[in-house]
XYZ file of N, CA and C in Angstrom:
258
model
N -2.446 -20.847 -8.802
C -2.842 -19.171 -9.308
C -4.381 -20.227 -8.405
N -4.643 -19.236 -7.630
C -5.762 -19.526 -6.510
C -7.209 -20.100 -7.075
N -7.754 -20.848 -6.862
C -9.048 -21.572 -7.846
C -10.579 -20.821 -7.209
N -10.338 -20.167 -5.778
C -10.952 -19.776 -4.803
C -10.965 -18.042 -5.296
N -12.318 -17.652 -4.762
C -13.247 -16.348 -5.663
C -12.372 -15.699 -4.733
N -12.097 -15.617 -3.087
C -12.442 -14.783 -2.342
C -10.771 -14.748 -2.029
N -9.644 -16.162 -2.969
C -8.155 -16.166 -2.559
C -7.656 -15.419 -3.898
N -8.501 -15.084 -4.983
C -8.305 -14.575 -5.897
C -8.178 -11.971 -5.920
N -9.092 -12.376 -5.001
C -8.956 -11.278 -4.621
C -8.044 -10.113 -3.549
N -7.725 -11.538 -2.864
C -6.517 -11.006 -1.989
C -5.468 -11.361 -2.641
N -4.823 -11.384 -3.675
C -4.065 -11.593 -4.781
C -4.296 -10.277 -5.309
N -5.455 -9.936 -5.503
C -4.908 -8.696 -6.232
C -4.419 -7.316 -5.234
N -5.533 -8.043 -4.354
C -5.705 -6.592 -3.257
C -3.751 -5.939 -2.328
N -3.561 -7.695 -2.318
C -2.085 -7.597 -2.508
C -1.603 -7.364 -3.277
N -1.368 -7.377 -3.908
C -0.140 -7.009 -5.133
C -1.062 -5.067 -4.880
N -1.849 -3.915 -5.874
C -2.047 -3.077 -4.844
C -1.139 -2.848 -3.567
N -2.031 -3.765 -2.573
C -0.669 -2.798 -1.440
C 0.423 -2.995 -1.666
N 1.126 -4.170 -1.660
C 2.652 -3.904 -1.638
C 3.572 -2.491 -2.608
N 2.297 -2.503 -3.956
C 2.208 -1.289 -4.494
C 3.106 -0.087 -3.886
N 1.532 0.477 -2.962
C 1.322 1.433 -2.238
C 2.729 1.509 -0.980
N 3.512 0.169 -0.759
C 3.852 0.415 0.234
C 4.797 0.379 0.271
N 5.760 0.198 -1.617
C 6.517 0.114 -2.307
C 6.874 2.008 -2.233
N 6.254 2.004 -2.273
C 5.574 4.086 -2.848
C 6.560 4.861 -1.543
N 5.706 4.039 -0.376
C 5.764 5.602 0.562
C 7.880 4.810 1.417
N 7.849 3.753 1.168
C 8.460 3.466 1.303
C 10.333 4.587 0.486
N 9.570 3.872 -0.701
C 10.841 4.585 -1.642
C 10.720 5.950 -0.993
N 10.043 7.228 -1.423
C 10.058 8.484 -0.476
C 10.201 8.760 0.446
N 10.277 7.784 1.100
C 10.585 8.343 2.835
C 12.065 7.672 2.774
N 12.337 6.852 1.995
C 14.474 7.056 2.047
C 14.974 7.803 0.941
N 14.732 8.114 0.252
C 14.370 10.078 -0.705
C 15.028 11.165 0.275
N 13.647 11.349 0.827
C 13.423 12.182 1.277
C 14.751 11.974 2.541
N 14.889 11.488 3.247
C 15.739 11.210 4.125
C 17.420 11.431 3.596
N 17.623 10.617 2.606
C 18.784 10.794 1.445
C 19.129 12.909 1.097
N 18.190 12.478 0.881
C 18.165 14.280 0.932
C 18.346 15.656 1.647
N 17.986 15.070 1.886
C 18.185 15.824 3.645
C 18.704 16.181 4.100
N 20.280 14.528 4.511
C 22.096 14.004 4.869
C 22.134 15.020 3.567
N 22.106 14.853 2.279
C 22.727 15.855 1.735
C 22.851 17.417 1.733
N 22.002 17.760 2.099
C 21.245 18.697 2.619
C 22.667 19.679 3.572
N 22.940 18.075 4.823
C 22.563 18.668 5.758
C 24.317 18.992 5.296
N 25.175 17.725 5.139
C 26.943 17.482 4.554
C 26.861 18.210 3.546
N 26.225 19.315 2.880
C 26.230 20.636 1.911
C 26.816 21.636 2.970
N 25.699 22.524 4.711
C 25.533 22.805 4.995
C 25.113 24.345 4.625
N 24.290 23.510 4.251
C 23.086 25.275 3.599
C 21.698 24.969 4.504
N 21.711 25.295 5.772
C 21.389 25.758 6.168
C 19.273 25.681 5.953
N 19.556 27.153 5.333
C 17.648 27.243 4.909
C 16.891 25.682 4.247
N 17.861 25.222 2.966
C 17.952 24.355 2.149
C 17.717 22.544 3.394
N 18.756 23.075 4.548
C 17.938 21.797 5.538
C 17.021 21.897 5.900
N 16.588 22.201 6.760
C 15.152 23.226 7.090
C 14.491 22.757 6.328
N 13.979 22.963 5.089
C 12.630 22.566 4.180
C 13.271 20.729 4.490
N 14.067 20.166 4.069
C 14.394 19.010 3.631
C 14.161 17.500 5.770
N 14.118 18.769 6.654
C 14.197 17.994 7.580
C 12.287 17.991 7.636
N 11.530 18.523 7.167
C 10.113 18.568 7.949
C 9.741 18.302 6.451
N 9.925 17.995 5.009
C 9.832 17.531 4.807
C 10.879 15.788 4.844
N 10.988 15.571 5.061
C 11.592 13.586 5.883
C 11.697 13.641 6.851
N 10.924 14.203 8.065
C 10.373 14.318 8.842
C 8.249 13.504 8.666
N 8.430 14.050 7.925
C 6.602 14.106 7.610
C 6.662 12.720 6.672
N 7.118 12.007 6.171
C 6.766 10.490 5.360
C 7.336 9.280 6.053
N 8.225 9.873 6.799
C 9.117 8.869 8.431
C 7.871 9.250 8.696
N 6.558 9.503 9.634
C 5.580 10.118 10.389
C 5.191 8.621 9.121
N 4.797 8.734 8.413
C 3.176 8.230 7.235
C 4.138 7.092 7.305
N 5.284 6.548 6.884
C 6.071 4.864 6.986
C 5.251 4.580 8.228
N 5.653 4.963 9.582
C 5.834 5.347 10.400
C 3.777 4.426 11.261
N 3.523 5.749 10.295
C 1.827 5.274 11.141
C 1.055 4.192 9.976
N 1.808 3.884 9.458
C 1.211 2.426 8.548
C 2.223 1.332 8.186
N 3.107 1.541 9.350
C 3.035 0.238 9.902
C 4.300 -0.626 8.847
N 4.592 0.426 8.176
C 6.467 0.132 7.830
C 7.089 0.183 8.132
N 7.322 0.666 8.882
C 8.256 0.955 10.069
C 7.559 0.827 10.892
N 8.424 0.203 12.058
C 8.556 0.352 14.179
C 8.273 1.964 14.499
N 8.110 2.452 15.500
C 7.983 2.661 15.803
C 9.145 4.011 16.647
N 9.893 2.944 16.949
C 12.035 3.087 17.419
C 12.143 4.066 16.404
N 12.224 3.145 15.250
C 13.174 2.830 14.144
C 13.078 4.523 13.629
N 11.444 4.361 13.959
C 11.412 5.847 12.847
C 11.447 7.502 13.970
N 11.208 6.994 14.957
C 12.006 8.244 16.205
C 13.450 8.215 16.083
N 14.101 7.077 16.059
C 15.638 7.114 15.659
C 16.102 7.970 14.591
N 15.510 8.316 13.455
C 15.644 8.578 12.292
C 14.975 9.701 12.189
N 13.981 10.547 13.260
C 14.228 11.923 13.123
C 14.632 12.222 14.099
N 14.934 11.619 15.104
C 16.684 12.750 16.202
C 17.910 12.714 15.434
N 17.998 11.573 14.507
C 19.554 11.373 13.952
C 19.043 12.923 12.709
N 18.359 12.696 12.108
C 18.061 13.854 10.897
C 18.008 15.483 11.935
N 17.453 15.460 13.020
C 17.015 16.791 13.926
C 18.391 17.585 14.001
N 19.070 16.217 14.545
C 19.718 16.508 15.855
C 21.433 17.356 14.614
N 21.094 16.505 13.467
C 21.805 16.392 12.313
C 22.360 18.490 12.073
N 20.742 18.587 11.631
C 20.290 19.270 11.075
C 20.249 20.933 11.827
N 20.407 20.610 13.304
C 20.232 21.374 14.392
C 21.800 22.437 14.328
N 23.091 21.429 13.658
C 24.625 21.013 14.367
C 24.747 22.337 13.031
N 24.588 22.211 12.369
C 25.068 23.550 11.682
C 25.441 24.909 11.459
């Protein structure tokens, strides 16, 4: 446990940031999986709505630095391509 006041604050702020980062990553992964399930089911209308949500979540994770921009682009491209093939 840190003794210095600023180090104690860093521990607190890092815990808060880790919690937020976990929520953002978790929601992104869930949205991507839901989109993939809708695409597998062949439901075009549901897949389109799930795709929009997934793209937003991937962009949010990318903008906050949790996912590399190339990975975000790759995920978005694969989801969009799969949704368009329905």
